[in-house]
Coordinates of C-alpha atoms in Angstrom, one line a residue:
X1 CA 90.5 123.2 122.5
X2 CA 92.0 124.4 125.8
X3 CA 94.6 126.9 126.0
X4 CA 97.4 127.1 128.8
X5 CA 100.1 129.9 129.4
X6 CA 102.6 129.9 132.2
X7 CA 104.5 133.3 133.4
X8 CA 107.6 132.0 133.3
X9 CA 109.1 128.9 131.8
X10 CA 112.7 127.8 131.0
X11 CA 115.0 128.7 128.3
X12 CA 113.0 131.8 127.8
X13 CA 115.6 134.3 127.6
X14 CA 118.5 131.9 126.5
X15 CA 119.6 128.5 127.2
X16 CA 120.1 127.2 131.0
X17 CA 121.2 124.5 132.6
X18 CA 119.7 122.5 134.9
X19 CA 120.3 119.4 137.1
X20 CA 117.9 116.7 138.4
X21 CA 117.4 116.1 141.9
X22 CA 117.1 112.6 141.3
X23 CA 120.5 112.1 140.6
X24 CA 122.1 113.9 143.1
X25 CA 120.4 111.9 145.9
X26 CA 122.8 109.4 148.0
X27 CA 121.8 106.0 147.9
X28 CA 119.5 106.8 144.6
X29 CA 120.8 104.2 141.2
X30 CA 123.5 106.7 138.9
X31 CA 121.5 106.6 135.5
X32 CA 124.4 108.5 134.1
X33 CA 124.0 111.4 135.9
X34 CA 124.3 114.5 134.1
X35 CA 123.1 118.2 133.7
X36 CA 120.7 119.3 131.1
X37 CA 120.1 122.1 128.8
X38 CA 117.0 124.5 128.1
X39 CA 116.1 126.7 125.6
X40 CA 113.1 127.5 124.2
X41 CA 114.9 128.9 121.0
X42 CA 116.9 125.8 120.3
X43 CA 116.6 124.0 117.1
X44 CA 116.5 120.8 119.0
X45 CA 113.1 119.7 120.2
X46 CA 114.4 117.9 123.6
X47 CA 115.9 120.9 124.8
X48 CA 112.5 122.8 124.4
X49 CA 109.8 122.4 127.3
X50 CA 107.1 125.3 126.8
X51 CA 104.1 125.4 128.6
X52 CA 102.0 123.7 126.0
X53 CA 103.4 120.4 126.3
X54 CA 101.4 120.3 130.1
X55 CA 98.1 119.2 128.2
X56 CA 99.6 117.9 124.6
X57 CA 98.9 114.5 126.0
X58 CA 102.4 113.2 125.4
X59 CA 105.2 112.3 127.2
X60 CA 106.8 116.1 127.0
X61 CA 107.0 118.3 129.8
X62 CA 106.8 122.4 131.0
X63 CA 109.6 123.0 133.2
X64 CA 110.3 126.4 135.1
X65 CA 113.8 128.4 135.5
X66 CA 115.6 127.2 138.3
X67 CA 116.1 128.9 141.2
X68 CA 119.9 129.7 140.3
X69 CA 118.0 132.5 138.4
X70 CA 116.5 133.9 141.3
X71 CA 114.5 132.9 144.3
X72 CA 111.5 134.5 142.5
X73 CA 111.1 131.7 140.8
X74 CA 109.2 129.9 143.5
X75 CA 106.5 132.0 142.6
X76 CA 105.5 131.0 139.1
X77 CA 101.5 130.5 137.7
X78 CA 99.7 128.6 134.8
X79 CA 96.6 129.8 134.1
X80 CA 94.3 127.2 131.7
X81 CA 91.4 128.2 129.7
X82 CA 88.7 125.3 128.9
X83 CA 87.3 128.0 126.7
X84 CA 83.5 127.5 128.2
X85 CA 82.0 127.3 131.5
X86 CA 82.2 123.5 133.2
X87 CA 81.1 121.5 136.3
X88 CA 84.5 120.3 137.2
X89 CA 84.6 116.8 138.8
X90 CA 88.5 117.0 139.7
X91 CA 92.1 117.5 138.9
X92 CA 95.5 116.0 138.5
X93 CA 98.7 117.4 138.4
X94 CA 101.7 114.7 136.9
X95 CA 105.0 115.8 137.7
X96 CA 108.2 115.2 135.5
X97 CA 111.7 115.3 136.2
X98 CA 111.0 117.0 139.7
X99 CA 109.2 116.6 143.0
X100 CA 105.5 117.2 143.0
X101 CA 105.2 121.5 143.7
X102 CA 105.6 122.4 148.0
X103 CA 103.2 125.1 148.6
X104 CA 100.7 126.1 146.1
X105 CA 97.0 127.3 145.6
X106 CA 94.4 125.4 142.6
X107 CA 92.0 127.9 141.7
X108 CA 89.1 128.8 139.6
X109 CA 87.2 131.7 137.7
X110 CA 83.9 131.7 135.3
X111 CA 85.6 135.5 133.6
X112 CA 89.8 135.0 134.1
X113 CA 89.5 138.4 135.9
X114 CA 87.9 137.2 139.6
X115 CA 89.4 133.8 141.0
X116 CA 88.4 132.4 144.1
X117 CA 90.6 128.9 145.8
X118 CA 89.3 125.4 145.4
X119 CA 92.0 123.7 147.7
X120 CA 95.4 125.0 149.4
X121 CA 98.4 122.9 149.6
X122 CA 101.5 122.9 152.0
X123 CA 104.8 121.5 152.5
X124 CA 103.4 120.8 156.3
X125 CA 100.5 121.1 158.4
X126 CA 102.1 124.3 160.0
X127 CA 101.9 126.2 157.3
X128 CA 99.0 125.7 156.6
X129 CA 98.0 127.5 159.7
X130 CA 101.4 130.1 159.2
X131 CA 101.0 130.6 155.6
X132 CA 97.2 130.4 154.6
X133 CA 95.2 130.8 157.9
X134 CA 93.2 127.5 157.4
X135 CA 93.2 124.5 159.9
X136 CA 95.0 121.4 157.9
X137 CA 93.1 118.6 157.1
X138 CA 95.2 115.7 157.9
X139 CA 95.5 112.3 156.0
X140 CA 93.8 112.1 152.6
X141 CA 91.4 115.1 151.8
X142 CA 87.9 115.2 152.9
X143 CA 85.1 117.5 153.0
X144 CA 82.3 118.3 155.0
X145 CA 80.6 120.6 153.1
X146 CA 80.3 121.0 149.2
X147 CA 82.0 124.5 149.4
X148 CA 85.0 123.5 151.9
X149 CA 88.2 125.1 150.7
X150 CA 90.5 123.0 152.8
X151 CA 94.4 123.0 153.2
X152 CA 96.4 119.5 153.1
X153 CA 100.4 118.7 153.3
X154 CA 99.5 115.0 151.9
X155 CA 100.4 115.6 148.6
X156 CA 103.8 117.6 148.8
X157 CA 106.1 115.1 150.5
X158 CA 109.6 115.3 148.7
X159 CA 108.9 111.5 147.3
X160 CA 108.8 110.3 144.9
X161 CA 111.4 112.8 143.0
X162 CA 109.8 112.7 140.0
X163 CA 106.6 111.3 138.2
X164 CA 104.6 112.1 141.4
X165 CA 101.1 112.7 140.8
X166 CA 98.6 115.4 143.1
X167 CA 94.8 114.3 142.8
X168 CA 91.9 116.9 143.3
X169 CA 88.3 115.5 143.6
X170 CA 85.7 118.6 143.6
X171 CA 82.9 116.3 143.9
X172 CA 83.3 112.8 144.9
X173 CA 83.5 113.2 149.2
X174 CA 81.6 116.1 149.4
X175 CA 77.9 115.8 151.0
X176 CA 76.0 116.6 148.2
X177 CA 78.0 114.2 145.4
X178 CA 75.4 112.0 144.5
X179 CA 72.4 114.8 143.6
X180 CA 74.5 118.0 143.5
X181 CA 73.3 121.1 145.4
X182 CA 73.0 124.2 143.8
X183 CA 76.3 125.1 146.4
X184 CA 78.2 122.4 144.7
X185 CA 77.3 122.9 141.3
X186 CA 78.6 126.4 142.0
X187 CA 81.5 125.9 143.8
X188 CA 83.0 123.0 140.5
X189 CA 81.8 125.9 138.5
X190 CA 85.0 127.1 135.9
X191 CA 85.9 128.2 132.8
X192 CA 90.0 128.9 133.6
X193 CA 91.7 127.1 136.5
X194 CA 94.8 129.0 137.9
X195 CA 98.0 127.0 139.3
X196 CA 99.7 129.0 141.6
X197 CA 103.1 127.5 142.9
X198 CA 104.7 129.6 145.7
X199 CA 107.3 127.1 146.7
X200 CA 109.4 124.4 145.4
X201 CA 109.9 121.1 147.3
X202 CA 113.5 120.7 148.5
X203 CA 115.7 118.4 150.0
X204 CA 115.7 118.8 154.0
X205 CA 119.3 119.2 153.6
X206 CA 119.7 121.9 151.3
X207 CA 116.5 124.1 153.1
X208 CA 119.2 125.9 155.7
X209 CA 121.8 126.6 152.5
X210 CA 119.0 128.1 150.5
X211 CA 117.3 129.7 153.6
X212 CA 120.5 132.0 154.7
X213 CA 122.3 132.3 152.0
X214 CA 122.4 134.8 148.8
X215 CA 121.4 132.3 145.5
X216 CA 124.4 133.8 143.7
X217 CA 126.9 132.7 146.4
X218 CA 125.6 128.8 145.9
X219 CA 127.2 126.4 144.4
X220 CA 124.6 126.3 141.2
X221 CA 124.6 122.4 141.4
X222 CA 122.1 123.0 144.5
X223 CA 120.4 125.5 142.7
X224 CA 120.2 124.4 139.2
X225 CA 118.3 121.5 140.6
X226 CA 115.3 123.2 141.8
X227 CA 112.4 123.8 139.4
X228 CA 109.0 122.7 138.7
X229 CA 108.0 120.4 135.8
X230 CA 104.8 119.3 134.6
X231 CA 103.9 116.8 132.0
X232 CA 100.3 116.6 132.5
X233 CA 97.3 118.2 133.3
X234 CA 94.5 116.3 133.5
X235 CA 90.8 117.9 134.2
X236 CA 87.8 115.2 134.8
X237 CA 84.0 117.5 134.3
X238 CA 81.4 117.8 132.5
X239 CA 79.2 120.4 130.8
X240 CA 76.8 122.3 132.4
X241 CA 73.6 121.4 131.6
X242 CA 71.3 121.2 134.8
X243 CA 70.7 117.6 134.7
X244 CA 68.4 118.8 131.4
X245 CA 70.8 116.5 128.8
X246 CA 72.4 112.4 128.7
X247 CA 75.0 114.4 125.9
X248 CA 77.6 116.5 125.0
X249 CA 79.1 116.7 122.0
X250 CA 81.8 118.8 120.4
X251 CA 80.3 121.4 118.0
X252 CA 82.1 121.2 114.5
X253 CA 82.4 124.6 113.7
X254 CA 82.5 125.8 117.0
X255 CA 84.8 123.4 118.7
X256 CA 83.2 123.7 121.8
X257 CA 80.7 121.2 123.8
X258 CA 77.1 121.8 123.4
X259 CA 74.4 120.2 125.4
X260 CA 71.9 118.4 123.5
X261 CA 68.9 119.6 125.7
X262 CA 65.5 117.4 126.6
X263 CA 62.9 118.6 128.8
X264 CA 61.8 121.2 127.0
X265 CA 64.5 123.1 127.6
X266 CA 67.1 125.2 125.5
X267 CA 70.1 127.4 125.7
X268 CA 73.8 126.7 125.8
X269 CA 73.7 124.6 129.3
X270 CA 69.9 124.2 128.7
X271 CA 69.3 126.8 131.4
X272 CA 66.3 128.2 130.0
X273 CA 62.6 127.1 128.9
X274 CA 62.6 127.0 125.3
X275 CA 60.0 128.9 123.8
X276 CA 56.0 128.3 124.3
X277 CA 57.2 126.1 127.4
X278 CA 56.8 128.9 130.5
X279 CA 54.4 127.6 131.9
X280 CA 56.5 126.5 135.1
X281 CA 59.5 128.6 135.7
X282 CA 62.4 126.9 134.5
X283 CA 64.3 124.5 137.6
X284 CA 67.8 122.8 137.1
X285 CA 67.1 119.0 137.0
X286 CA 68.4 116.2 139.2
X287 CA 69.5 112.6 139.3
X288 CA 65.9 111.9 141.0
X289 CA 63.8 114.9 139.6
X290 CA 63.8 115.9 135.7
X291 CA 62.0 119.3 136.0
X292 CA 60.2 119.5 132.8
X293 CA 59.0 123.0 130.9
X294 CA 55.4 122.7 130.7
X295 CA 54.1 124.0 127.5
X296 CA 51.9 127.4 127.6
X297 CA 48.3 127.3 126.2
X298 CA 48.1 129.7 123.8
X299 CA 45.4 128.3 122.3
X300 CA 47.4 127.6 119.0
X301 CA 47.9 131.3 118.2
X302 CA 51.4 131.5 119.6
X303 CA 54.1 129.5 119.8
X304 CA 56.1 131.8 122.5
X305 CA 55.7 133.0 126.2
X306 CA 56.7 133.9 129.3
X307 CA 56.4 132.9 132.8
X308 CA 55.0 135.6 135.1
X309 CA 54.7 135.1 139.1
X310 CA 52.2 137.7 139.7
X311 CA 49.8 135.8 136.6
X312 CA 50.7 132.9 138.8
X313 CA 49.6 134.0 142.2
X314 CA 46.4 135.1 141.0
X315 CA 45.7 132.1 139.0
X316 CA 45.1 133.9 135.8
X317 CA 46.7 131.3 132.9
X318 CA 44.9 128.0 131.9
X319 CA 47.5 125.5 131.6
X320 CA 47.0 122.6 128.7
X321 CA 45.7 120.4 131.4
X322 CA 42.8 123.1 131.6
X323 CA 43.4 124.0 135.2
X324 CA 45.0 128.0 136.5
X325 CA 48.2 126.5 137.7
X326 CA 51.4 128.8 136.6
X327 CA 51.9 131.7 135.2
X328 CA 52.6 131.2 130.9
X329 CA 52.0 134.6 129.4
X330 CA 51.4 134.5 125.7
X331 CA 53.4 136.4 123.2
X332 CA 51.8 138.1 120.1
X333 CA 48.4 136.6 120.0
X334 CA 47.7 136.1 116.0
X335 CA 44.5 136.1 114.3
X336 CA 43.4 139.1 116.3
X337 CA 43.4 137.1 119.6
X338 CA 44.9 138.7 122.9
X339 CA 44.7 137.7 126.5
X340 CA 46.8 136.0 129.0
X341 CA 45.9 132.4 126.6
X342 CA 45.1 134.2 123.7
X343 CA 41.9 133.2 124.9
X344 CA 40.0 136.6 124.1
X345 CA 39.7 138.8 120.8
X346 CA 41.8 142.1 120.3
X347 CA 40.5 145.7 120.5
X348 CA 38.2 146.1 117.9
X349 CA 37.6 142.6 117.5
X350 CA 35.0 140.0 118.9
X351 CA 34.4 136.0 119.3
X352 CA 31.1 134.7 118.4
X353 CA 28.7 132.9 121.1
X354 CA 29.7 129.6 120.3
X355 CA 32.9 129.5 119.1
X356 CA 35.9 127.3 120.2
X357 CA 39.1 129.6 120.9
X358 CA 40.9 126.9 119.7
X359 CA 39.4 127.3 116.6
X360 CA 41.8 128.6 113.4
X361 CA 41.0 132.4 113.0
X362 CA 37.7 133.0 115.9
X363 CA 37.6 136.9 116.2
X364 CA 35.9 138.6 113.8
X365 CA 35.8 142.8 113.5
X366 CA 33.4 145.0 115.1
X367 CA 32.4 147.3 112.8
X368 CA 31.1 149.2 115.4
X369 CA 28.9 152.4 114.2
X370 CA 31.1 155.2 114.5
X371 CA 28.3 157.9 114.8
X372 CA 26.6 156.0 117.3
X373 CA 29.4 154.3 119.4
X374 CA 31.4 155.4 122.2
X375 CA 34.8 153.8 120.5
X376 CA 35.4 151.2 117.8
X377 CA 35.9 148.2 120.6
X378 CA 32.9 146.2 121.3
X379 CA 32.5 142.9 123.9
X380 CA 35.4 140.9 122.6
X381 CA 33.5 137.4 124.1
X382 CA 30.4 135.6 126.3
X383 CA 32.8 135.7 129.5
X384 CA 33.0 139.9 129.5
X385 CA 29.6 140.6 128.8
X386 CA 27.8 142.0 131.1
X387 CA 24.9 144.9 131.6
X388 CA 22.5 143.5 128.6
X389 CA 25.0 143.0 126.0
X390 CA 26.5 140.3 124.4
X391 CA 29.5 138.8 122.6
X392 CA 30.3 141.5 119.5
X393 CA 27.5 144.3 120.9
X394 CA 29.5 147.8 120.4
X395 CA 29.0 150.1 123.6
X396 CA 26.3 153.4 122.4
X397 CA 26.4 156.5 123.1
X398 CA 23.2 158.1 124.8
X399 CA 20.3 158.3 122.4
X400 CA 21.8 155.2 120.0
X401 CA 21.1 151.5 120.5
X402 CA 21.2 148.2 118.3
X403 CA 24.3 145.9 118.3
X404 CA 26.3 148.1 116.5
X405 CA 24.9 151.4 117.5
X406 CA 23.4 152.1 114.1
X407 CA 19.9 153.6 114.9
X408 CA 18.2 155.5 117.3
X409 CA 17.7 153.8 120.9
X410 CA 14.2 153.8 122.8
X411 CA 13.0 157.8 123.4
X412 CA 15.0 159.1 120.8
X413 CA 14.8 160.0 117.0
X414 CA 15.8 161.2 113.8
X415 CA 19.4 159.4 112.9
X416 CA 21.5 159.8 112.6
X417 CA 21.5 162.9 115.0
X418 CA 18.7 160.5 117.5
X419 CA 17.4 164.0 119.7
X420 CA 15.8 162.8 123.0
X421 CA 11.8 163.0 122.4
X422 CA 9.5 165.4 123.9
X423 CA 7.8 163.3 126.3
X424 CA 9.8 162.2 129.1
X425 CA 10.6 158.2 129.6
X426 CA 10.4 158.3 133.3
X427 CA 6.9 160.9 133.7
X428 CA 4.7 159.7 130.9
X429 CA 2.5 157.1 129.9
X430 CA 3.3 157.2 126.3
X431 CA 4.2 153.9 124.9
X432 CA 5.6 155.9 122.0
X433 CA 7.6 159.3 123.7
X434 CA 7.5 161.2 120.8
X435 CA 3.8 160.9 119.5
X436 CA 2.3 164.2 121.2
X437 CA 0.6 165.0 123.4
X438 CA 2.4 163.7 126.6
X439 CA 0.0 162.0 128.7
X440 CA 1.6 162.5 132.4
X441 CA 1.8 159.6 135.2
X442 CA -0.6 160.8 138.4
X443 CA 2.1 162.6 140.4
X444 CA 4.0 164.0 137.2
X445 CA 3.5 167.4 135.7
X446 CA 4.6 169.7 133.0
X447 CA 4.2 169.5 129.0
X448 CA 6.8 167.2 128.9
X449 CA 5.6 165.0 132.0
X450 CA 9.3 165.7 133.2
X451 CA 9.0 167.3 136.6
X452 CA 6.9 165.9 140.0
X453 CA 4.3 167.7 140.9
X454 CA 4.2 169.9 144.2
X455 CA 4.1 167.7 147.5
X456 CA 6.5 165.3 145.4
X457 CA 10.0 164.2 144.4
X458 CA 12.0 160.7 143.2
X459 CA 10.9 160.8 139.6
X460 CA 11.3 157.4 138.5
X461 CA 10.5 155.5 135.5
X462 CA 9.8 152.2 137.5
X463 CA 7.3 154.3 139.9
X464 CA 3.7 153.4 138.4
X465 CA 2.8 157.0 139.6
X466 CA 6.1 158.5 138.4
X467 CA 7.2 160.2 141.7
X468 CA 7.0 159.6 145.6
X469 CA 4.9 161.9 148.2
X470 CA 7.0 163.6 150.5
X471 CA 7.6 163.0 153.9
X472 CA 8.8 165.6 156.4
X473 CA 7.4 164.5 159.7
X474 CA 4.5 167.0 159.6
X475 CA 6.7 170.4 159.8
X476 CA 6.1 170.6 155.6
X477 CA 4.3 169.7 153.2
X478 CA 6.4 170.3 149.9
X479 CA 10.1 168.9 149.5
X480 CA 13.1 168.8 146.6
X481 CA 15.1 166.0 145.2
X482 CA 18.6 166.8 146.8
X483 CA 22.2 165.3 146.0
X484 CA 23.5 165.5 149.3
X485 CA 25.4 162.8 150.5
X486 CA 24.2 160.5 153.2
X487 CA 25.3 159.5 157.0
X488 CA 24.0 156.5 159.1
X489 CA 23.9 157.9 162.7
X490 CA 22.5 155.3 165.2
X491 CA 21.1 156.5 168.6
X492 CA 18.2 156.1 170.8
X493 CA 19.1 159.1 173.0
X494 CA 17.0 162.0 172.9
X495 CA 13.9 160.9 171.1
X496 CA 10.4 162.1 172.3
X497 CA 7.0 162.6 170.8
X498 CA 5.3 165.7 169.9
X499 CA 2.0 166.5 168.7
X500 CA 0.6 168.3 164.9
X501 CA 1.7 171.2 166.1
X502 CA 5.5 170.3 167.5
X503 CA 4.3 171.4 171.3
X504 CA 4.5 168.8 174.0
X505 CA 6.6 165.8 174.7
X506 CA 6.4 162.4 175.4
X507 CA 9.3 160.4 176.4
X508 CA 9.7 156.7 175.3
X509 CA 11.4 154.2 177.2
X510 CA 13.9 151.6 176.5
X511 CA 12.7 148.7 175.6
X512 CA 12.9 145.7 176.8
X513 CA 12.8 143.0 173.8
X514 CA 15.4 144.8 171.9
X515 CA 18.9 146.4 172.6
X516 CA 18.6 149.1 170.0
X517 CA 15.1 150.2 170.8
X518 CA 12.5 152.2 173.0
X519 CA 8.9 151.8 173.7
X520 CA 6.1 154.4 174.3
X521 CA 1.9 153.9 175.8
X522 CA -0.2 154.3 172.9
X523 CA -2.6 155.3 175.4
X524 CA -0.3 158.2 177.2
X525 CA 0.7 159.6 174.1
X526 CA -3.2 159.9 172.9
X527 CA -4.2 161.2 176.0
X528 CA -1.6 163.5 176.2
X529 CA -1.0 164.8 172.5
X530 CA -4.0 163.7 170.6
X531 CA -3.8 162.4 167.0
X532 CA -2.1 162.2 165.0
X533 CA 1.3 162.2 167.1
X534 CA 5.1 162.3 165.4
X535 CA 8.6 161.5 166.7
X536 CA 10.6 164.1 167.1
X537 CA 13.9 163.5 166.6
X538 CA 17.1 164.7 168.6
X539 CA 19.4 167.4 167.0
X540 CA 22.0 164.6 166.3
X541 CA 19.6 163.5 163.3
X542 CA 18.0 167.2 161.9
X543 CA 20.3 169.6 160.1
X544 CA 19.1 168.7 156.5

């Protein structure tokens, strides 16, 4: 139920009289012509007009002091709470025993605190311009765009001099007013509405009386007859609910209107995706478009989620059509499933090759060694394993093999404490590496077959002779595995041959099939440095 409340209304502090215009008009019908009296405190309901009677639906009226009291009275404001946030569709004002008000403002607020205009009102098209700085809009009210606050004398003529009415359309002329813009759904937007009156309508021949002199030097039969008076309010809207509901009904307990949301959507105005449907962010609907939550896949292990952009860009969530469009993020996996779909198993926790996700309960533990294994978590499904394993193998600490890291791996022994074997993996021939004696590859030395022998490096268990011969351009004969780091430096500048013994030079010359390459006589450089003959590189690649 709406409440309303007026700063000032007549009778308040004692009874008043008061006078209506329409009976001291010359050439208006005498319907015996008389003054009234007000009083809010009077035992007699007639002589009581209190603001609620504005919206009681009945033929009663609010009515203002009169201007005898004081020409502060112009200024008087209602302020009506719908007691939730509507759309408004539009307004009208019925006046009682008065004219409609002169110059006044209709305004709107979602908190009662911050109010903002939805349409100024003048007694003329000056003041439109002198009082409120806006350009009139002449003739009936229109709109060019959905937020237009305009300014318009057409409803405060001085007729009729009572029971005039002021209509306010919000929607209906504005651009958007068949498929509402998000501006215009903003802009009708309002929980209170504020009327502020600034001026009362008079009679052209009382304006110069009123204008020059003091109200207390009047005769009170001018001034008694200037008030406002309202006996309705009437406010056309409906509830918010982003095109996402056909209905509104009143709540019982509540008493206020709740949408009764479709789409998949929930909340109050239905301004949310209800939960398990983020898929899609949410979108207010339309009269042409309904904008329906899409439902998350989650696999059947959740039934909430939430929409994620970044998920979305990188096309990381399966919708239910089994496509990555959107960007649903499932909410506490169950049955030990995790993931953006709960599509994978939990730390600790593994799906078979083979089984569905979709299936009822399709991680099982581990039970990863915990001797052997680097941590309790092992390949939670087929799509993350990689390097040899599969779906449930645990990863092993060095030494430790076997799905679950519960014996000793190849080259190792004694669990559970799995000591690396005498005989090296990569140097020997041993099918078995700890059965003694170790039986060394061709270039591999040592009891254990673990080092290369002099005149060799690169030990390698995929080298058939276990190491490679080194290669220093003739200047040595013995080399060392190094971890140095590495270069690429391209140049065909400065390149010669030599002979065995480093003397003598013979310089190449580009050549001519290739851009990056030079060309030398095998006969010149025989003649000239005998064989064998070596390059000899420029300083650019020596140094290491």
């Amino acid at each position: 139920m709406a409440k309303i409340s007026a700063n000032a209304t007549c009778g308040e502090n004692g009874p008043e009289m008061y006078c209506k215009l329409v009976e001291h008009v010359p050439g208006q019908p005498v319907r015996n012509p008389q003054c009234r009296i007000c009083n809010m405190h009077s035992d007699q309901p007639f002589e009581r007009h209190p603001i609620e009677y504005a919206i009681d639906g009945t033929n009663r009226w609010w009515q203002s002091p009169s201007i005898k009291n004081g020409m502060d009275y112009h200024h008087v404001t209602i302020v009506l709470d719908l007691q939730q946030v509507f759309q408004i569709a539009y307004v009208i004002l019925k006046a009682a025993n008065s004219p409609r008000p002169g110059n006044w403002v209709l305004e709107r607020s979602l908190d009662g605190v911050t109010f903002t205009p939805w349409q100024y009102y003048a007694i003329t098209d000056t003041e439109c311009i002198t009082r409120y700085g806006i350009v009139p809009r002449t003739g009936p009210p229109s709109y060019i765009r959905d937020d237009e606050v305009i300014c318009t004398s057409f409803y405060s003529k001085i007729h009729p001099l009572e029971n005039g009415e002021i209509h306010t359309s919000l929607i209906n002329g504005r651009p958007s007013a068949e498929d509402p813009s998000p501006t215009l759904l903003n802009f009708t937007s309002a929980r209170y509405i504020r009327f502020q009156f600034q001026r009362i309508r008079t009679l052209n021949a009382d304006l110069m009386t009123l204008a020059v002199n003091d109200p207390r030097e009047i005769d009170p039969i001018v001034t008694r007859r200037y008030y406002y008076s309202i006996k309705d309010i009437s406010v056309g809207g409906m509830c918010i609910c982003y095109g996402h509901a056909k209905a509104c009904p009143l709540h019982n307990e509540t008493k206020k209107f709740s949408c009764e949301c479709e789409d998949n959507t929930c909340g109050d105005s239905c301004d949310r995706c209800c939960p398990g449907y983020n898929q899609q962010p949410w979108m207010a609907g339309t009269f042409l478009t309904r904008h329906v939550c899409e439902k998350c896949n989650c696999h059947g292990k959740s039934e909430e989620c939430y929409y994620n952009q970044t998920v979305a860009d990188l096309k990381l969530s399966l919708n239910m059509k089994g496509t990555y469009e959107g960007g649903g993020v499932c909410i506490g996996c169950a049955y030990h499933t995790a993931g953006v779909n709960c599509e994978t198993c939990a730390n600790g926790y593994y799906r078979p090759a083979g089984v569905n996700p979709m299936e009822l309960d399709p991680c099982m533990p581990c039970e990863c060694n915990p001797i052997g294994s680097v941590h309790r978590v092992c390949v939670p499904d087929e799509t993350q394993a990689e390097g040899g394993l599969s779906s449930g193998s645990c990863h092993c600490k060095e030494g430790y093999d076997g799905e679950k890291c519960d014996r000793c791996a190849f080259g190792y022994m004694g669990y559970p404490d799995c000591l690396r074997c005498k005989c090296s993996l990569e140097g020997s021939l041993n099918k078995d590496p700890c059965k003694l004696p170790c039986i060394c590859k061709s270039n591999v030395e040592g009891d254990n077959c673990d080092r290369c022998k002099p005149g060799f490096h690169n030990l390698r268990g995929d080298d058939l002779h276990g190491c490679e011969k080194c290669f220093c351009s003739g200047v040595a004969t013995d080399c060392a595995d190094s971890q140095w780091a590495y270069r690429n430096v391209t140049s065909v500048s400065g390149w010669s041959l030599s002979g065995p013994d480093g003397e003598g030079n013979v310089w190449p010359v580009p050549s001519h099939d290739a851009s990056q390459g030079l060309s030398v006589s095998h006969a010149e450089a025989r003649g000239r440095l005998g064989v064998p003959y070596y390059w000899k590189a420029p300083h650019a690649f020596l140094g290491n």
